[in-house]
PDB file of C-alpha atoms in Angstrom:
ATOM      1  CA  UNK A 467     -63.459  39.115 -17.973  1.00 52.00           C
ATOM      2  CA  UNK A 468     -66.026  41.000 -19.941  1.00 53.00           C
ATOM      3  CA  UNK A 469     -66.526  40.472 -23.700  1.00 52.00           C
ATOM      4  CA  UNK A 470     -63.046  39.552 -25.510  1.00 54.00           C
ATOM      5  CA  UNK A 471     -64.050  40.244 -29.068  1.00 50.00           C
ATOM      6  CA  UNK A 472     -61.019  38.889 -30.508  1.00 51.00           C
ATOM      7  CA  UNK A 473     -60.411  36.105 -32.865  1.00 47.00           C
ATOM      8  CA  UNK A 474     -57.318  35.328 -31.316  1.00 67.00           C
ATOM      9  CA  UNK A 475     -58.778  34.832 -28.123  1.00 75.00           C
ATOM     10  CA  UNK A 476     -56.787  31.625 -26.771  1.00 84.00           C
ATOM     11  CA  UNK A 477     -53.269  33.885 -27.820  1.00 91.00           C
ATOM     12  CA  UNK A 478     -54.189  36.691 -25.757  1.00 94.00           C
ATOM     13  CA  UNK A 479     -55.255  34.241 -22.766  1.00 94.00           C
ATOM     14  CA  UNK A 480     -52.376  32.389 -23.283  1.00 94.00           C
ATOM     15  CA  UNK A 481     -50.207  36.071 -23.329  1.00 96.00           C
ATOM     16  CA  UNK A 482     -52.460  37.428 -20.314  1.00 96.00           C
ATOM     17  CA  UNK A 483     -50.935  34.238 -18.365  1.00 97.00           C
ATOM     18  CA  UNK A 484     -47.424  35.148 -18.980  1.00 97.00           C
ATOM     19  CA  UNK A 485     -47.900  38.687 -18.211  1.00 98.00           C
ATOM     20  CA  UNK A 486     -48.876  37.839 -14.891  1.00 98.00           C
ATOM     21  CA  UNK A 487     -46.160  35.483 -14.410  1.00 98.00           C
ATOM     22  CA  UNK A 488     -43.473  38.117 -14.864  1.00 98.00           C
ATOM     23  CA  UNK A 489     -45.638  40.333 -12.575  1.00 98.00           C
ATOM     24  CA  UNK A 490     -45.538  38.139  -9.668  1.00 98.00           C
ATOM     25  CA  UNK A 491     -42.034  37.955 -10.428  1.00 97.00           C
ATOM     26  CA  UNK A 492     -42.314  41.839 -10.034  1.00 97.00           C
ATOM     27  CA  UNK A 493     -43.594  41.406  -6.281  1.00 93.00           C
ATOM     28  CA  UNK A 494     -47.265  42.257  -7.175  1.00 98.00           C
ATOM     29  CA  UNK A 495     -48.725  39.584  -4.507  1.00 98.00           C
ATOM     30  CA  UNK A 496     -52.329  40.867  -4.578  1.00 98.00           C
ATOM     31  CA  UNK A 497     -54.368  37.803  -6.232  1.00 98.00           C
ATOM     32  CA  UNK A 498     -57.470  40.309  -7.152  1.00 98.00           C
ATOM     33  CA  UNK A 499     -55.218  42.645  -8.600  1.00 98.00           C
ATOM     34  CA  UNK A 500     -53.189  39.684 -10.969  1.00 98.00           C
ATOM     35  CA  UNK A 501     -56.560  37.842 -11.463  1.00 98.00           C
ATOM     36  CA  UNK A 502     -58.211  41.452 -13.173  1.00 98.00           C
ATOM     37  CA  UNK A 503     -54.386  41.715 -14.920  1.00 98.00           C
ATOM     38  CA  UNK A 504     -55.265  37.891 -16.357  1.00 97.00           C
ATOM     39  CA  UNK A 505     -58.992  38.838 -17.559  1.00 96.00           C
ATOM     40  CA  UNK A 506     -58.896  42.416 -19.277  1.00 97.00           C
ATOM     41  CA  UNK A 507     -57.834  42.052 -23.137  1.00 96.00           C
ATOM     42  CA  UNK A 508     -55.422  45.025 -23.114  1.00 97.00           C
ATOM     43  CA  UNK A 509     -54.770  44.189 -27.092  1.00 96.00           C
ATOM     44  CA  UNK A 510     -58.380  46.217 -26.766  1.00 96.00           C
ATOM     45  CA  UNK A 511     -56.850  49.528 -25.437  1.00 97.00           C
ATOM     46  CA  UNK A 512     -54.023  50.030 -27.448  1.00 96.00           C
ATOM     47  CA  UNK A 513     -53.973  50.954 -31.254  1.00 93.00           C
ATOM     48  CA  UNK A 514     -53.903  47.906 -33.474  1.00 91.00           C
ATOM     49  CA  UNK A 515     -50.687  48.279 -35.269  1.00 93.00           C
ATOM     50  CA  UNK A 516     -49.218  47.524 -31.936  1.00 93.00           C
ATOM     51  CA  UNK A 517     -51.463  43.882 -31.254  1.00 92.00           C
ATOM     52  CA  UNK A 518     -48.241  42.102 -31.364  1.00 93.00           C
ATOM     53  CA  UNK A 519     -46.819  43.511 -28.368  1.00 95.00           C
ATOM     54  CA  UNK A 520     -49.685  44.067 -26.221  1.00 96.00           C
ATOM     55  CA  UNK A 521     -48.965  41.756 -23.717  1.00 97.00           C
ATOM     56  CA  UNK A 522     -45.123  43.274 -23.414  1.00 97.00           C
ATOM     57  CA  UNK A 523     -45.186  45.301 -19.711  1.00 97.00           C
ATOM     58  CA  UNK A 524     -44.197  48.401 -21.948  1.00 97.00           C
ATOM     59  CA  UNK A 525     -46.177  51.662 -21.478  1.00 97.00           C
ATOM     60  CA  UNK A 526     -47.236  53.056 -25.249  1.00 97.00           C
ATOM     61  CA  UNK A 527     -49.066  56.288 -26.751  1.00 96.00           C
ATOM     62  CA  UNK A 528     -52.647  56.279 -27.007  1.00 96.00           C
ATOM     63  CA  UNK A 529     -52.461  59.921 -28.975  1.00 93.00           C
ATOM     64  CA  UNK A 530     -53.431  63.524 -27.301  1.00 93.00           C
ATOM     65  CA  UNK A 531     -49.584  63.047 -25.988  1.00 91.00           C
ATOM     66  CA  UNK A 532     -50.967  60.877 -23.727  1.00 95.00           C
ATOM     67  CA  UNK A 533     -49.984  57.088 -23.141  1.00 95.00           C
ATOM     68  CA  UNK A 534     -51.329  53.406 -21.768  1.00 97.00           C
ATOM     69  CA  UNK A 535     -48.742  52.446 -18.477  1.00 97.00           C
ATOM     70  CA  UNK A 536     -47.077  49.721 -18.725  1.00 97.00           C
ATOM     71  CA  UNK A 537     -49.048  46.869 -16.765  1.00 98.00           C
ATOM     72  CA  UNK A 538     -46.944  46.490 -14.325  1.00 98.00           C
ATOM     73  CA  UNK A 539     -47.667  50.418 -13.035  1.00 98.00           C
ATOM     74  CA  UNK A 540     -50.952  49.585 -13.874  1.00 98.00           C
ATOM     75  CA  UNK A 541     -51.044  46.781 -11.036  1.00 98.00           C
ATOM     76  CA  UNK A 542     -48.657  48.446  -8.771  1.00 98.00           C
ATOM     77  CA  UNK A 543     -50.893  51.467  -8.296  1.00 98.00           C
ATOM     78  CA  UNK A 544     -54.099  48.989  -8.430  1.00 98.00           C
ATOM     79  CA  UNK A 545     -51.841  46.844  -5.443  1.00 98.00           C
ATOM     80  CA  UNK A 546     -51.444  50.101  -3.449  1.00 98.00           C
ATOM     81  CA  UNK A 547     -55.093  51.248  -3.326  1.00 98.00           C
ATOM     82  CA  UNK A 548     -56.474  48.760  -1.581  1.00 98.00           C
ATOM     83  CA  UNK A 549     -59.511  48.161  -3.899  1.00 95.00           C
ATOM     84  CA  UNK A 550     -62.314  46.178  -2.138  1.00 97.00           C
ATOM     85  CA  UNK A 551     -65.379  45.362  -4.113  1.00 97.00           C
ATOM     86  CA  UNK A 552     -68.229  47.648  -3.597  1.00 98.00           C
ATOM     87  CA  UNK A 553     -65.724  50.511  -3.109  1.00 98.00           C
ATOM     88  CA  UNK A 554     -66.502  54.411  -4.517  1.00 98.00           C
ATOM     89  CA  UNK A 555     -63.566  54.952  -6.530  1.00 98.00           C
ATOM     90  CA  UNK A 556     -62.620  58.313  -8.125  1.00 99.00           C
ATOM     91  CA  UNK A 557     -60.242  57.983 -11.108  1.00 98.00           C
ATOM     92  CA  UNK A 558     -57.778  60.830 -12.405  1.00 98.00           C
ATOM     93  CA  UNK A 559     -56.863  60.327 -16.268  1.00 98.00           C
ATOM     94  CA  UNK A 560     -59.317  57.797 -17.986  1.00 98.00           C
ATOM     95  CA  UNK A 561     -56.510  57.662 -20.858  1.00 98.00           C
ATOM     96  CA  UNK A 562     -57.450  54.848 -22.512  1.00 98.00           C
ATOM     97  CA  UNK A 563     -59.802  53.079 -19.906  1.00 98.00           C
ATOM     98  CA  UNK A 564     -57.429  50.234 -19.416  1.00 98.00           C
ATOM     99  CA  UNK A 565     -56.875  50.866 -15.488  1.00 98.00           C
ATOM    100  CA  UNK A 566     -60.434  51.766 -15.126  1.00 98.00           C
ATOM    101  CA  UNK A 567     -61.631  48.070 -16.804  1.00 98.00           C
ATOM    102  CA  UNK A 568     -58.820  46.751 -14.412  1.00 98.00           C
ATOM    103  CA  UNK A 569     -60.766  48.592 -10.785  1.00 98.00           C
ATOM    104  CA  UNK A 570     -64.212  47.401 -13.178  1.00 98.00           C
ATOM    105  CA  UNK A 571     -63.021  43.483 -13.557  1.00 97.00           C
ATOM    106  CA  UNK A 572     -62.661  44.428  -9.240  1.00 98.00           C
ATOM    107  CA  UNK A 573     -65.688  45.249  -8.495  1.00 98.00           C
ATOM    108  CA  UNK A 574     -65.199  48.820  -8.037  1.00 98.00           C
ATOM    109  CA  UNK A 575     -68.063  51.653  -8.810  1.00 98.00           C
ATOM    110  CA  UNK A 576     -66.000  53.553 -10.537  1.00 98.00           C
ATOM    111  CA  UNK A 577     -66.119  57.433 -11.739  1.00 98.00           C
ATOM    112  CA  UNK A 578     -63.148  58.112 -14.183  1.00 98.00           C
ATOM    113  CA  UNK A 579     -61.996  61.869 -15.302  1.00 98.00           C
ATOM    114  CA  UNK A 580     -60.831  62.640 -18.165  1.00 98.00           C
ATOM    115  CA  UNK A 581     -59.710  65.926 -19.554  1.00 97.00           C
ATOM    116  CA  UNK A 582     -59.201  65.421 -22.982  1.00 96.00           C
ATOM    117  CA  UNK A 583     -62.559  65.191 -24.941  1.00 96.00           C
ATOM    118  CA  UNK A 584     -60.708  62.490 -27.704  1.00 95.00           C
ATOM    119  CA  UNK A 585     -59.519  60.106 -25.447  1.00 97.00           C
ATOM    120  CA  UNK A 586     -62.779  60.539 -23.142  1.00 97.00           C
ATOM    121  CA  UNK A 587     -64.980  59.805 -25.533  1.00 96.00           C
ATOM    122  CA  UNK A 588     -63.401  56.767 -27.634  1.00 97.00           C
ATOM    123  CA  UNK A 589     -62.905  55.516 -23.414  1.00 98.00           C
ATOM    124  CA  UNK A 590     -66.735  55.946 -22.398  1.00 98.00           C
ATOM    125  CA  UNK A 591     -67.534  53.896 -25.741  1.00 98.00           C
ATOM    126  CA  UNK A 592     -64.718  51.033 -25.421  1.00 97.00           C
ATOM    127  CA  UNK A 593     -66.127  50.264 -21.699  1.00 98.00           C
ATOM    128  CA  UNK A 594     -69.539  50.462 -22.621  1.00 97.00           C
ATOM    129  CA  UNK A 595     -69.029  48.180 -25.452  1.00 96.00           C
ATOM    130  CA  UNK A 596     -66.896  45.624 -22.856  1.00 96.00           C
ATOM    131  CA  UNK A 597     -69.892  45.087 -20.840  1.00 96.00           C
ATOM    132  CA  UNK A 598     -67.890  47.442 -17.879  1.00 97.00           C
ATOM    133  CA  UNK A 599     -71.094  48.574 -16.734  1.00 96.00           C
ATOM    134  CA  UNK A 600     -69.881  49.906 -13.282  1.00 97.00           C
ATOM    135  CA  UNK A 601     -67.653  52.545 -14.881  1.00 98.00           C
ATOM    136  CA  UNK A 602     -68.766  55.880 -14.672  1.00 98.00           C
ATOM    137  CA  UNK A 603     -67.207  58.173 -16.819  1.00 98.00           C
ATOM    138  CA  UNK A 604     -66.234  62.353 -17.605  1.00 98.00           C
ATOM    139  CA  UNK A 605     -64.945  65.026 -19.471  1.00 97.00           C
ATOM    140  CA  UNK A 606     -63.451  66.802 -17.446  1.00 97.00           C
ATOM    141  CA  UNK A 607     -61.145  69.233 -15.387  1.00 97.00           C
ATOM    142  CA  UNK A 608     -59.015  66.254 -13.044  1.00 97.00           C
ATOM    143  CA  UNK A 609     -57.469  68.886 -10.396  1.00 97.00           C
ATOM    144  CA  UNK A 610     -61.471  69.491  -9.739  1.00 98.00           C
ATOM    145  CA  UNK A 611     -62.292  66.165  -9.272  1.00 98.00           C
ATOM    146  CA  UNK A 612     -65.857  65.036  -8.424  1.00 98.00           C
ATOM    147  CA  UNK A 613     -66.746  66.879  -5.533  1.00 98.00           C
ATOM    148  CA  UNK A 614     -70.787  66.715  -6.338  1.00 98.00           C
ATOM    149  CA  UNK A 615     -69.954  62.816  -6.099  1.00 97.00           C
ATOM    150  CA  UNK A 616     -67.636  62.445  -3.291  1.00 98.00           C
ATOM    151  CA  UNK A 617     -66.623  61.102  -0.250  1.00 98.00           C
ATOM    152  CA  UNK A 618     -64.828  58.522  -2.143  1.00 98.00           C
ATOM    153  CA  UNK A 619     -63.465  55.329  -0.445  1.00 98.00           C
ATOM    154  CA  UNK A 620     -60.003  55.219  -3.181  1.00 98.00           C
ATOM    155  CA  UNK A 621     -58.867  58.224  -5.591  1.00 98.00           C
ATOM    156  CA  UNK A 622     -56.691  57.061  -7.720  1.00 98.00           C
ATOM    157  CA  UNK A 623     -54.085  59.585 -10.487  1.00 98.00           C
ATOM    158  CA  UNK A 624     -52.762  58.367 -13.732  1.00 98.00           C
ATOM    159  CA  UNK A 625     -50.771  61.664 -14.171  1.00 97.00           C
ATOM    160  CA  UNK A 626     -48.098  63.009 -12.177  1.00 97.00           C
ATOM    161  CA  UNK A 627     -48.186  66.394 -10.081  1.00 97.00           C
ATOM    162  CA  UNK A 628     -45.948  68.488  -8.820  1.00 95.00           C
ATOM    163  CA  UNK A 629     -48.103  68.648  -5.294  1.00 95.00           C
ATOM    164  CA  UNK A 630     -50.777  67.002  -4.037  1.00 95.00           C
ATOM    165  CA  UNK A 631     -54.296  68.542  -5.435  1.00 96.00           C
ATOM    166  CA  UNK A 632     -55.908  70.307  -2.641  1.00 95.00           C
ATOM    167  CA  UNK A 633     -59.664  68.961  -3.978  1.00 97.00           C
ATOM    168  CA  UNK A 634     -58.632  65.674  -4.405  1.00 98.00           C
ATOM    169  CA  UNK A 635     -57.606  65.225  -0.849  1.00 97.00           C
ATOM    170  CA  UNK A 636     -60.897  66.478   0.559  1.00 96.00           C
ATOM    171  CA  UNK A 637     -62.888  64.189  -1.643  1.00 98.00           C
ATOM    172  CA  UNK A 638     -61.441  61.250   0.167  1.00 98.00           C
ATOM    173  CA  UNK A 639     -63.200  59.180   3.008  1.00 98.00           C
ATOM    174  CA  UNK A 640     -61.389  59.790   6.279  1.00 98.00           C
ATOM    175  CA  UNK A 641     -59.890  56.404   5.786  1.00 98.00           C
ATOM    176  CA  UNK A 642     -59.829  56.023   2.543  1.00 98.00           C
ATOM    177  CA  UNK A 643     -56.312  55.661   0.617  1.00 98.00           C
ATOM    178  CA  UNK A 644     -55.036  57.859  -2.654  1.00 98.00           C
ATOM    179  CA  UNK A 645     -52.405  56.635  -4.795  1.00 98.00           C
ATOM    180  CA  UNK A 646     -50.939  59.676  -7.292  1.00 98.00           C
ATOM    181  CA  UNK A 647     -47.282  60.664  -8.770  1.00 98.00           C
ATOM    182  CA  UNK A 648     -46.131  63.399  -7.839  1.00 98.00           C
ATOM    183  CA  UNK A 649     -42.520  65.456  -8.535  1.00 96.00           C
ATOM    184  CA  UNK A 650     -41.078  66.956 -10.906  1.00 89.00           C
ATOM    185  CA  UNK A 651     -41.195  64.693 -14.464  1.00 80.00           C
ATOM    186  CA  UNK A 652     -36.896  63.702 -13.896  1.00 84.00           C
ATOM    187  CA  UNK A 653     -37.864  62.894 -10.089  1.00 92.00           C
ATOM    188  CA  UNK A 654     -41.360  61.816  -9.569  1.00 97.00           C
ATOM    189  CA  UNK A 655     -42.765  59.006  -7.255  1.00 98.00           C
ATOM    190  CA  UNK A 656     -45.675  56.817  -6.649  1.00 98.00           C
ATOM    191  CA  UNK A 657     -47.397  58.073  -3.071  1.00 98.00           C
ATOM    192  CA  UNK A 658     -49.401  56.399  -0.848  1.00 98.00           C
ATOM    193  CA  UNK A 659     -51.845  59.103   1.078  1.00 98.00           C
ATOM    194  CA  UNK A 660     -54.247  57.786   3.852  1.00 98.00           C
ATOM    195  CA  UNK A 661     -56.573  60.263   5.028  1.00 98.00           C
ATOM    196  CA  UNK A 662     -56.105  59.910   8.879  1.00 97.00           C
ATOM    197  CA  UNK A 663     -59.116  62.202   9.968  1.00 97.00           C
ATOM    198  CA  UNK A 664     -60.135  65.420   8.982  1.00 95.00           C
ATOM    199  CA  UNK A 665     -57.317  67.426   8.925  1.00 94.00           C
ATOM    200  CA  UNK A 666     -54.336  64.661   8.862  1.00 96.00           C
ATOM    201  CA  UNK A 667     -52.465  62.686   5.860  1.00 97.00           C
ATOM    202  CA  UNK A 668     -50.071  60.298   6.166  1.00 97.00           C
ATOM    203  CA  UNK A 669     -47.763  60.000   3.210  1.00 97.00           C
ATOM    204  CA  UNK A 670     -45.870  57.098   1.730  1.00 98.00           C
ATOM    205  CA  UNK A 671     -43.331  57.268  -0.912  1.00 98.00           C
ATOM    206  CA  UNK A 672     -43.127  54.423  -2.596  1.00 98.00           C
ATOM    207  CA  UNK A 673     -40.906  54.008  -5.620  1.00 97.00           C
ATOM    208  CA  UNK A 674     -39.645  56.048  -8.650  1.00 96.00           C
ATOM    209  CA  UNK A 675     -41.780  56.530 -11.600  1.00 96.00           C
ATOM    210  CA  UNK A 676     -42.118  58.234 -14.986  1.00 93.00           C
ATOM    211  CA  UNK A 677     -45.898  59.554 -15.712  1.00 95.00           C
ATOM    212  CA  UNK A 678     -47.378  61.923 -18.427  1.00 94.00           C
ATOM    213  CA  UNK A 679     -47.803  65.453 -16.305  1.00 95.00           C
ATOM    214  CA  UNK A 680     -51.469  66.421 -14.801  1.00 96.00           C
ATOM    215  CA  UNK A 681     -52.730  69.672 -16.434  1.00 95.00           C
ATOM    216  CA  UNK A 682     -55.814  71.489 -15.498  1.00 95.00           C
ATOM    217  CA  UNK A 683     -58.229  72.440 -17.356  1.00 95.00           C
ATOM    218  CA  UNK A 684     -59.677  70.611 -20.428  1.00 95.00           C
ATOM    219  CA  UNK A 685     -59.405  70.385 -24.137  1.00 89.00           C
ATOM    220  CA  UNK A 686     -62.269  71.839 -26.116  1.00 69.00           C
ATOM    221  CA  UNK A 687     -64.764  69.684 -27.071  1.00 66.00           C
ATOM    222  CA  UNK A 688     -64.806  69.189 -30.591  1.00 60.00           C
ATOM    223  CA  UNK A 689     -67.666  71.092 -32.585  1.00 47.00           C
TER     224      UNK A 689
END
């Protein structure tokens, strides 16, 4: 865990625990993914009226209409990708940087998108300030990815499609492993998409989920 600049540090350990506890419970089995769960203060990425319930696997809004998944999403995506240490890891949707401190607290080199400028930059400062030194992050468009960056190993998308983003899938590693929602926003599922070679994909649908939608484009910085 990076910096936990909380008075009430031996609470939020002590809620961290549980968490995890009724994760395992959940079937997340990877023990990187529920030791990164235990050791990023998510009472950090969520506004502070709502300290008291931190720890609750509840998803909640972070403003810009967008929102913080609930952890369990959080380590279910984390679980499906794969993550090795060392790994080039493209996230879509920075939100409020609490999945990308979770890939950090793995070792990932991370490079996070984020299309609104708000949320981007109060991100890019919370990480910084958390020590999460191997988070990369920018404003903007996440349909356009980071092709001046890429291959990457893992993509990951915090924001549901209604198809699978053409640029995304040819920034991935032949290889490497995307996990992204995708449907429409009353019938949308977590995929798994391994890039086979060049020109092959093979898809896995994993379970139903409920995601804020992917648009393209950004929001205008402010002046």
């Amino acid at each position: 865990m990076k910096n936990d600049i909380n008075e009430d540090y031996d609470i939020y350990v002590a809620r961290r625990k549980q968490l995890v506890a009724e994760l395992k419970e959940m079937k997340i089995t990877n023990p990187e993914v529920l030791n990164a769960i235990e050791n990023t203060p998510r009472h950090l990425f969520i506004d502070q009226s709502l300290l008291a319930f931190a720890y609750e696997n509840k998803a909640y809004q972070i403003g810009c209409g967008q929102t913080i998944s609930q952890p369990y999403t959080v380590a279910l995506q984390t679980q499906l990708l794969e993550p090795r240490a060392g790994e080039k890891v493209l996230e879509i949707g920075t939100g409020s940087g609490y999945q990308s401190a979770i890939l950090a607290e793995m070792g990932m080199n991370l490079f996070s998108v984020e299309r609104q400028y708000t949320l981007y930059s109060i991100a890019k400062t919370r990480l910084n300030d958390l020590g999460y030194n191997n988070v990369h992050c920018y404003f903007s468009d996440g349909f356009t990815g980071l092709p001046e960056i890429a291959p990457f190993d893992k993509i990951i998308v915090t924001a549901g499609s209604a198809s699978l983003p053409q640029a995304l899938m040819h920034q991935l590693k032949i290889g490497g492993i995307m996990v992204i929602p995708m449907g429409q926003q009353q019938n949308m599922y977590i995929y798994k998409i391994k890039r086979i070679s060049m020109a092959d994909f093979r898809s896995e649908k994993i379970e139903n989920c409920a995601f804020v939608p992917m648009i393209s484009g950004v929001e205008s910085q402010p002046l």
